[in-house]
PDB file of C-alpha atoms in Angstrom:
ATOM      1  CA  MET A  29       0.013  -0.118  -0.151  1.00 38.00           C
ATOM      2  CA  GLU A  30       0.993   3.482  -0.555  1.00 40.00           C
ATOM      3  CA  PRO A  31      -0.493   5.831   2.284  1.00 38.00           C
ATOM      4  CA  GLU A  32      -1.110   9.369   1.704  1.00 42.00           C
ATOM      5  CA  SER A  33      -1.255  12.090   4.189  1.00 37.00           C
ATOM      6  CA  LYS A  34      -4.619  12.667   5.663  1.00 36.00           C
ATOM      7  CA  LYS A  35      -4.639  16.148   4.064  1.00 39.00           C
ATOM      8  CA  THR A  36      -3.332  15.011   0.649  1.00 39.00           C
ATOM      9  CA  LYS A  37      -5.497  15.703  -2.465  1.00 42.00           C
ATOM     10  CA  VAL A  38      -4.674  13.557  -5.259  1.00 43.00           C
ATOM     11  CA  LEU A  39      -5.473  14.626  -8.844  1.00 43.00           C
ATOM     12  CA  ASP A  40      -5.188  12.041 -11.461  1.00 44.00           C
ATOM     13  CA  ASN A  41      -5.105  12.972 -15.341  1.00 42.00           C
ATOM     14  CA  GLY A  42      -7.118  15.917 -14.444  1.00 39.00           C
ATOM     15  CA  GLN A  43     -10.083  14.259 -13.048  1.00 40.00           C
ATOM     16  CA  SER A  44     -11.380  15.692  -9.917  1.00 37.00           C
ATOM     17  CA  ASN A  45     -13.789  15.107  -7.186  1.00 40.00           C
ATOM     18  CA  ALA A  46     -14.895  17.133  -4.117  1.00 36.00           C
ATOM     19  CA  THR A  47     -11.870  17.090  -2.102  1.00 49.00           C
ATOM     20  CA  THR A  48      -9.673  17.819  -5.019  1.00 51.00           C
ATOM     21  CA  THR A  49      -7.468  21.018  -6.222  1.00 64.00           C
ATOM     22  CA  ALA A  50      -8.333  20.783  -9.837  1.00 75.00           C
ATOM     23  CA  ILE A  51      -5.978  22.264 -12.453  1.00 82.00           C
ATOM     24  CA  ASP A  52      -6.803  21.786 -16.196  1.00 84.00           C
ATOM     25  CA  ASP A  53      -3.347  22.332 -17.481  1.00 87.00           C
ATOM     26  CA  LEU A  54       0.138  22.385 -16.168  1.00 91.00           C
ATOM     27  CA  SER A  55       0.725  26.311 -16.386  1.00 91.00           C
ATOM     28  CA  LYS A  56      -0.446  26.458 -12.889  1.00 90.00           C
ATOM     29  CA  PHE A  57       2.315  24.074 -11.577  1.00 94.00           C
ATOM     30  CA  GLU A  58       5.440  26.035 -10.855  1.00 94.00           C
ATOM     31  CA  PHE A  59       8.599  23.738 -11.239  1.00 95.00           C
ATOM     32  CA  VAL A  60      11.008  23.916  -8.397  1.00 95.00           C
ATOM     33  CA  ARG A  61      13.176  20.724  -8.776  1.00 95.00           C
ATOM     34  CA  VAL A  62      13.492  17.214  -9.914  1.00 95.00           C
ATOM     35  CA  LEU A  63      12.938  14.651  -6.998  1.00 95.00           C
ATOM     36  CA  ALA A  64      13.657  11.394  -9.017  1.00 93.00           C
ATOM     37  CA  ASP A  65      14.255  10.482 -12.717  1.00 91.00           C
ATOM     38  CA  HIS A  66      13.806   6.906 -13.527  1.00 87.00           C
ATOM     39  CA  SER A  67      14.537   6.993 -17.255  1.00 82.00           C
ATOM     40  CA  HIS A  68      14.519   3.073 -17.251  1.00 81.00           C
ATOM     41  CA  LYS A  69      10.879   3.135 -16.361  1.00 83.00           C
ATOM     42  CA  LYS A  70      10.087   6.472 -18.176  1.00 86.00           C
ATOM     43  CA  VAL A  71       9.037   8.025 -14.941  1.00 91.00           C
ATOM     44  CA  VAL A  72       9.827  11.376 -13.486  1.00 94.00           C
ATOM     45  CA  CYS A  73       8.745  13.068 -10.198  1.00 95.00           C
ATOM     46  CA  VAL A  74       9.002  16.767  -9.754  1.00 96.00           C
ATOM     47  CA  GLU A  75       8.879  19.090  -6.517  1.00 96.00           C
ATOM     48  CA  GLY A  76       6.888  22.397  -7.386  1.00 95.00           C
ATOM     49  CA  ARG A  77       4.092  24.873  -6.259  1.00 94.00           C
ATOM     50  CA  LEU A  78       0.565  25.670  -7.405  1.00 94.00           C
ATOM     51  CA  LYS A  79       0.274  29.212  -8.687  1.00 90.00           C
ATOM     52  CA  ASP A  80      -1.220  31.561  -6.178  1.00 88.00           C
ATOM     53  CA  LYS A  81      -1.297  28.621  -3.636  1.00 90.00           C
ATOM     54  CA  GLU A  82       0.657  27.763  -0.476  1.00 91.00           C
ATOM     55  CA  GLY A  83       2.462  24.969   0.219  1.00 91.00           C
ATOM     56  CA  LYS A  84       4.427  22.428  -1.954  1.00 94.00           C
ATOM     57  CA  ALA A  85       3.140  20.069  -4.710  1.00 94.00           C
ATOM     58  CA  VAL A  86       4.506  16.683  -6.085  1.00 95.00           C
ATOM     59  CA  LEU A  87       3.905  15.925  -9.722  1.00 94.00           C
ATOM     60  CA  TRP A  88       4.399  12.448 -10.971  1.00 93.00           C
ATOM     61  CA  LEU A  89       4.863  11.849 -14.544  1.00 93.00           C
ATOM     62  CA  ASP A  90       4.782   8.364 -16.239  1.00 91.00           C
ATOM     63  CA  LYS A  91       4.767   7.635 -19.693  1.00 87.00           C
ATOM     64  CA  PRO A  92       2.659   4.575 -20.549  1.00 84.00           C
ATOM     65  CA  PRO A  93       3.566   1.682 -22.427  1.00 81.00           C
ATOM     66  CA  PHE A  94       2.748   1.483 -26.077  1.00 83.00           C
ATOM     67  CA  SER A  95      -0.617  -0.191 -26.869  1.00 82.00           C
ATOM     68  CA  GLU A  96      -1.276  -1.995 -30.087  1.00 84.00           C
ATOM     69  CA  ASP A  97      -3.531   0.527 -31.361  1.00 85.00           C
ATOM     70  CA  VAL A  98      -1.173   3.428 -30.401  1.00 87.00           C
ATOM     71  CA  ILE A  99       1.386   1.676 -32.615  1.00 88.00           C
ATOM     72  CA  LYS A 100      -1.090   1.354 -35.524  1.00 90.00           C
ATOM     73  CA  SER A 101      -1.800   4.955 -34.990  1.00 90.00           C
ATOM     74  CA  LEU A 102       1.877   5.877 -35.372  1.00 90.00           C
ATOM     75  CA  CYS A 103       2.320   4.412 -38.672  1.00 92.00           C
ATOM     76  CA  THR A 104       0.698   7.285 -40.743  1.00 91.00           C
ATOM     77  CA  ASP A 105       1.951  10.243 -42.805  1.00 90.00           C
ATOM     78  CA  LYS A 106       1.194  12.430 -39.438  1.00 89.00           C
ATOM     79  CA  SER A 107       4.366  10.859 -37.632  1.00 91.00           C
ATOM     80  CA  LYS A 108       7.196  12.889 -39.178  1.00 92.00           C
ATOM     81  CA  LEU A 109      10.817  11.625 -38.919  1.00 92.00           C
ATOM     82  CA  LYS A 110      14.023  13.572 -38.479  1.00 92.00           C
ATOM     83  CA  VAL A 111      17.149  11.763 -39.305  1.00 90.00           C
ATOM     84  CA  ALA A 112      19.752  11.566 -36.700  1.00 87.00           C
ATOM     85  CA  PHE A 113      22.177   9.475 -38.737  1.00 80.00           C
ATOM     86  CA  ILE A 114      22.228   6.572 -41.094  1.00 84.00           C
ATOM     87  CA  ASN A 115      24.714   3.792 -41.019  1.00 80.00           C
ATOM     88  CA  ASP A 116      24.571   0.841 -43.127  1.00 82.00           C
ATOM     89  CA  ILE A 117      21.256  -0.936 -42.341  1.00 86.00           C
ATOM     90  CA  PHE A 118      20.752   1.336 -39.436  1.00 84.00           C
ATOM     91  CA  GLY A 119      18.692   4.434 -39.342  1.00 87.00           C
ATOM     92  CA  SER A 120      18.200   6.665 -36.167  1.00 88.00           C
ATOM     93  CA  TYR A 121      15.274   9.155 -36.278  1.00 90.00           C
ATOM     94  CA  SER A 122      13.461  11.367 -33.721  1.00 90.00           C
ATOM     95  CA  ALA A 123       9.615  10.953 -34.211  1.00 91.00           C
ATOM     96  CA  ILE A 124       7.394  13.897 -34.163  1.00 91.00           C
ATOM     97  CA  VAL A 125       3.879  12.366 -33.549  1.00 90.00           C
ATOM     98  CA  ASP A 126       0.163  13.550 -33.066  1.00 88.00           C
ATOM     99  CA  PRO A 127      -0.293  15.006 -29.796  1.00 85.00           C
ATOM    100  CA  ASP A 128      -3.182  12.508 -28.982  1.00 83.00           C
ATOM    101  CA  LEU A 129      -0.489   9.795 -28.834  1.00 85.00           C
ATOM    102  CA  ASN A 130       1.720  11.660 -26.504  1.00 84.00           C
ATOM    103  CA  GLU A 131      -0.357  11.066 -23.415  1.00 85.00           C
ATOM    104  CA  ILE A 132       1.470  10.984 -20.048  1.00 88.00           C
ATOM    105  CA  LYS A 133      -0.159   9.406 -16.938  1.00 87.00           C
ATOM    106  CA  THR A 134      -0.108  12.476 -14.175  1.00 91.00           C
ATOM    107  CA  THR A 135      -0.473  12.203 -10.607  1.00 90.00           C
ATOM    108  CA  LEU A 136      -0.638  15.479  -8.708  1.00 92.00           C
ATOM    109  CA  ILE A 137      -0.182  15.546  -4.695  1.00 91.00           C
ATOM    110  CA  TYR A 138      -1.108  18.596  -3.001  1.00 92.00           C
ATOM    111  CA  PRO A 139      -0.483  19.812  -0.553  1.00 91.00           C
ATOM    112  CA  ALA A 140       2.479  17.921  -0.155  1.00 91.00           C
ATOM    113  CA  THR A 141       4.209  17.539   3.146  1.00 90.00           C
ATOM    114  CA  GLU A 142       8.093  17.141   3.939  1.00 90.00           C
ATOM    115  CA  GLN A 143       7.108  13.456   4.288  1.00 88.00           C
ATOM    116  CA  HIS A 144       6.136  13.352   0.579  1.00 90.00           C
ATOM    117  CA  ILE A 145       9.198  15.029  -0.598  1.00 93.00           C
ATOM    118  CA  GLN A 146      11.456  12.716   1.183  1.00 90.00           C
ATOM    119  CA  LYS A 147       9.337   9.779   0.076  1.00 88.00           C
ATOM    120  CA  PHE A 148       9.849  10.479  -3.538  1.00 91.00           C
ATOM    121  CA  LEU A 149      13.364  12.045  -3.479  1.00 92.00           C
ATOM    122  CA  GLN A 150      15.895   9.776  -5.178  1.00 89.00           C
ATOM    123  CA  LYS A 151      18.401   8.291  -2.705  1.00 87.00           C
ATOM    124  CA  PRO A 152      21.037   5.656  -2.797  1.00 87.00           C
ATOM    125  CA  LEU A 153      19.689   2.358  -2.284  1.00 83.00           C
ATOM    126  CA  TYR A 154      20.917  -0.306   0.445  1.00 86.00           C
ATOM    127  CA  VAL A 155      20.120  -4.000   0.861  1.00 90.00           C
ATOM    128  CA  VAL A 156      19.840  -4.804   4.784  1.00 87.00           C
ATOM    129  CA  GLU A 157      19.102  -8.007   6.167  1.00 90.00           C
ATOM    130  CA  GLU A 158      16.510  -7.131   8.692  1.00 89.00           C
ATOM    131  CA  THR A 159      16.089  -9.524  11.540  1.00 91.00           C
ATOM    132  CA  PRO A 160      13.014  -9.850  13.985  1.00 89.00           C
ATOM    133  CA  GLU A 161      14.858  -7.957  16.583  1.00 92.00           C
ATOM    134  CA  CYS A 162      15.664  -4.944  14.170  1.00 92.00           C
ATOM    135  CA  TYR A 163      12.293  -4.853  13.165  1.00 90.00           C
ATOM    136  CA  ARG A 164      10.970  -4.599  16.580  1.00 90.00           C
ATOM    137  CA  ASP A 165      13.707  -2.162  18.021  1.00 93.00           C
ATOM    138  CA  ILE A 166      14.331  -0.050  15.054  1.00 90.00           C
ATOM    139  CA  THR A 167      11.993  -0.449  12.106  1.00 87.00           C
ATOM    140  CA  LEU A 168       8.512  -0.723  13.945  1.00 87.00           C
ATOM    141  CA  PRO A 169       9.314   2.381  16.074  1.00 89.00           C
ATOM    142  CA  PHE A 170      10.084   4.260  12.919  1.00 84.00           C
ATOM    143  CA  ILE A 171       6.726   3.143  11.302  1.00 81.00           C
ATOM    144  CA  GLU A 172       4.806   4.191  14.183  1.00 81.00           C
ATOM    145  CA  GLU A 173       6.303   7.609  14.607  1.00 80.00           C
ATOM    146  CA  GLU A 174       6.678   8.514  10.917  1.00 71.00           C
ATOM    147  CA  GLN A 175       3.846   6.921   9.023  1.00 70.00           C
ATOM    148  CA  PHE A 176       1.475   8.592   6.805  1.00 68.00           C
ATOM    149  CA  SER A 177      -2.022   8.729   7.922  1.00 73.00           C
ATOM    150  CA  VAL A 178      -3.871   5.626   6.380  1.00 79.00           C
ATOM    151  CA  ASP A 179      -7.453   7.370   6.425  1.00 82.00           C
ATOM    152  CA  TRP A 180      -7.527   7.291   2.731  1.00 82.00           C
ATOM    153  CA  VAL A 181      -7.488   3.468   3.062  1.00 88.00           C
ATOM    154  CA  TYR A 182     -10.388   3.541   5.596  1.00 88.00           C
ATOM    155  CA  ASN A 183     -12.290   5.744   3.277  1.00 90.00           C
ATOM    156  CA  ILE A 184     -12.138   2.958   0.554  1.00 91.00           C
ATOM    157  CA  LEU A 185     -12.957   0.083   2.885  1.00 92.00           C
ATOM    158  CA  ASP A 186     -15.740   1.967   4.478  1.00 91.00           C
ATOM    159  CA  GLY A 187     -17.310   2.879   0.915  1.00 90.00           C
ATOM    160  CA  LYS A 188     -16.665   6.714   1.317  1.00 88.00           C
ATOM    161  CA  LYS A 189     -14.412   7.233  -1.269  1.00 86.00           C
ATOM    162  CA  GLU A 190     -13.526   5.894  -4.980  1.00 87.00           C
ATOM    163  CA  THR A 191     -16.375   3.519  -4.954  1.00 88.00           C
ATOM    164  CA  GLU A 192     -16.573   4.003  -8.891  1.00 88.00           C
ATOM    165  CA  ARG A 193     -13.146   2.326  -9.131  1.00 87.00           C
ATOM    166  CA  ILE A 194     -13.711  -0.884  -7.085  1.00 91.00           C
ATOM    167  CA  ILE A 195     -13.220  -4.225  -9.078  1.00 90.00           C
ATOM    168  CA  PHE A 196     -14.324  -6.466  -6.122  1.00 92.00           C
ATOM    169  CA  GLU A 197     -15.156  -6.391  -2.531  1.00 94.00           C
ATOM    170  CA  ASP A 198     -15.604  -8.877   0.217  1.00 94.00           C
ATOM    171  CA  LYS A 199     -16.608  -7.311   3.368  1.00 93.00           C
ATOM    172  CA  ASP A 200     -15.710 -10.329   5.850  1.00 95.00           C
ATOM    173  CA  ASP A 201     -13.917  -8.846   8.798  1.00 93.00           C
ATOM    174  CA  ALA A 202     -11.263 -11.601   9.042  1.00 94.00           C
ATOM    175  CA  THR A 203     -10.534 -12.500   5.522  1.00 95.00           C
ATOM    176  CA  GLY A 204     -12.268  -9.748   3.408  1.00 95.00           C
ATOM    177  CA  PHE A 205     -10.749  -7.011   1.230  1.00 96.00           C
ATOM    178  CA  THR A 206     -11.299  -4.263  -1.666  1.00 95.00           C
ATOM    179  CA  LEU A 207      -9.536  -4.621  -5.029  1.00 94.00           C
ATOM    180  CA  LEU A 208      -9.192  -1.564  -7.067  1.00 91.00           C
ATOM    181  CA  PRO A 209      -6.636  -0.402  -9.903  1.00 88.00           C
ATOM    182  CA  ASP A 210      -3.747   1.511  -8.356  1.00 83.00           C
ATOM    183  CA  LEU A 211      -3.193   5.225  -9.449  1.00 76.00           C
ATOM    184  CA  LYS A 212      -0.228   4.063 -11.319  1.00 72.00           C
ATOM    185  CA  TRP A 213      -2.181   2.206 -14.024  1.00 77.00           C
ATOM    186  CA  ASN A 214      -3.552   4.751 -16.495  1.00 68.00           C
ATOM    187  CA  GLY A 215      -6.912   2.577 -17.221  1.00 71.00           C
ATOM    188  CA  LYS A 216      -6.268   1.518 -20.751  1.00 70.00           C
ATOM    189  CA  GLN A 217      -3.994  -1.405 -21.709  1.00 70.00           C
ATOM    190  CA  THR A 218      -3.807  -4.349 -19.394  1.00 75.00           C
ATOM    191  CA  VAL A 219      -0.308  -4.890 -20.246  1.00 71.00           C
ATOM    192  CA  ASP A 220       0.544  -2.762 -17.352  1.00 72.00           C
ATOM    193  CA  LEU A 221      -2.442  -3.386 -15.222  1.00 79.00           C
ATOM    194  CA  TYR A 222      -1.626  -2.750 -11.599  1.00 81.00           C
ATOM    195  CA  CYS A 223      -4.215  -3.328  -8.657  1.00 88.00           C
ATOM    196  CA  LEU A 224      -4.017  -2.744  -5.140  1.00 90.00           C
ATOM    197  CA  ALA A 225      -5.652  -5.069  -2.387  1.00 93.00           C
ATOM    198  CA  LEU A 226      -6.653  -3.573   0.590  1.00 94.00           C
ATOM    199  CA  ALA A 227      -7.201  -6.114   3.658  1.00 95.00           C
ATOM    200  CA  ARG A 228     -10.097  -5.306   5.675  1.00 94.00           C
ATOM    201  CA  PRO A 229      -8.469  -6.286   9.139  1.00 93.00           C
ATOM    202  CA  ARG A 230      -6.847  -3.532  10.473  1.00 88.00           C
ATOM    203  CA  GLY A 231      -3.301  -3.059  12.106  1.00 84.00           C
ATOM    204  CA  ILE A 232      -1.258  -4.790   9.520  1.00 88.00           C
ATOM    205  CA  LYS A 233       1.436  -2.322   9.056  1.00 84.00           C
ATOM    206  CA  SER A 234       3.945  -4.672   6.932  1.00 84.00           C
ATOM    207  CA  LEU A 235       4.778  -7.968   6.075  1.00 87.00           C
ATOM    208  CA  ARG A 236       6.335  -8.424   9.450  1.00 88.00           C
ATOM    209  CA  ASP A 237       2.930  -8.186  10.958  1.00 89.00           C
ATOM    210  CA  LEU A 238       1.549 -11.368   9.183  1.00 93.00           C
ATOM    211  CA  ARG A 239       1.040 -14.344  11.281  1.00 93.00           C
ATOM    212  CA  SER A 240      -0.422 -18.107  10.726  1.00 94.00           C
ATOM    213  CA  GLU A 241      -4.029 -16.657  11.275  1.00 95.00           C
ATOM    214  CA  HIS A 242      -3.614 -14.386   8.322  1.00 95.00           C
ATOM    215  CA  ILE A 243      -3.077 -17.236   5.732  1.00 96.00           C
ATOM    216  CA  PRO A 244      -7.006 -17.486   5.008  1.00 96.00           C
ATOM    217  CA  LEU A 245      -6.896 -13.836   4.315  1.00 96.00           C
ATOM    218  CA  LEU A 246      -3.833 -14.069   1.955  1.00 96.00           C
ATOM    219  CA  LYS A 247      -5.443 -17.042  -0.025  1.00 96.00           C
ATOM    220  CA  ASN A 248      -8.806 -15.251  -0.208  1.00 95.00           C
ATOM    221  CA  ILE A 249      -6.963 -12.316  -1.787  1.00 94.00           C
ATOM    222  CA  LEU A 250      -4.857 -14.450  -4.248  1.00 93.00           C
ATOM    223  CA  ASP A 251      -7.934 -16.691  -5.125  1.00 92.00           C
ATOM    224  CA  LYS A 252     -10.845 -14.052  -5.496  1.00 92.00           C
ATOM    225  CA  GLY A 253      -8.546 -11.109  -6.565  1.00 89.00           C
ATOM    226  CA  ARG A 254      -7.034 -13.220  -9.375  1.00 85.00           C
ATOM    227  CA  VAL A 255     -10.654 -14.305 -10.755  1.00 84.00           C
ATOM    228  CA  SER A 256     -12.051 -10.742 -10.265  1.00 79.00           C
ATOM    229  CA  LYS A 257      -9.183  -9.049 -12.433  1.00 71.00           C
ATOM    230  CA  ILE A 258      -9.650 -12.030 -15.148  1.00 69.00           C
ATOM    231  CA  GLU A 259     -13.326 -11.755 -15.348  1.00 70.00           C
ATOM    232  CA  ILE A 260     -13.391  -7.922 -15.665  1.00 70.00           C
ATOM    233  CA  PHE A 261     -10.277  -7.264 -17.701  1.00 67.00           C
ATOM    234  CA  PHE A 262      -9.995 -10.134 -20.040  1.00 57.00           C
ATOM    235  CA  PHE A 263     -13.489 -11.213 -20.885  1.00 52.00           C
TER     236      PHE A 263
END
């Protein structure tokens, strides 16, 4: 799960709701700095501000994978090529294509806290072997002190928000969960379909909190979640 601050408003691709700060173009977003640039994923995260508004904002830009329909639409005389170089059988070009084919998946977080900035800021990665003792004495106290509010999760589980995005719902208090597409998915091609399963039992902060009594819950998520995705997106 990706918890957001209680005050965070998420705007996805210009679609707004009653609690969102809606903008209809990016001229209102004032660039401050690049927080992270994942070129291999075609993703960039930017810190900025909204014009005439107080507080920081985070903008997440994600270039979706090419679908078959997009590829077919590219192969027309509207796609102009500029030659970079020709060498034997290899030709390198820059393609100038129809703006409709240049969609970028966009997520706006506003107002963004310093926790959000630090979360998205690109940092060196380290591999650490975490023992149960390390989790109990170091990680768990950090999670409890620094964690974002998870009200956004409870709003979904309680049916207060994002009801139109729910794929499947099992309301059993012990083994139930709610399945919905993650904001990372653009809602179009299934090649990059990415869903989020929110468990109804509360208090599970991480994998470390899972116990043998959670096995029925995990099996339920695996079995019903997989079937629901197949039924909705592939039939």
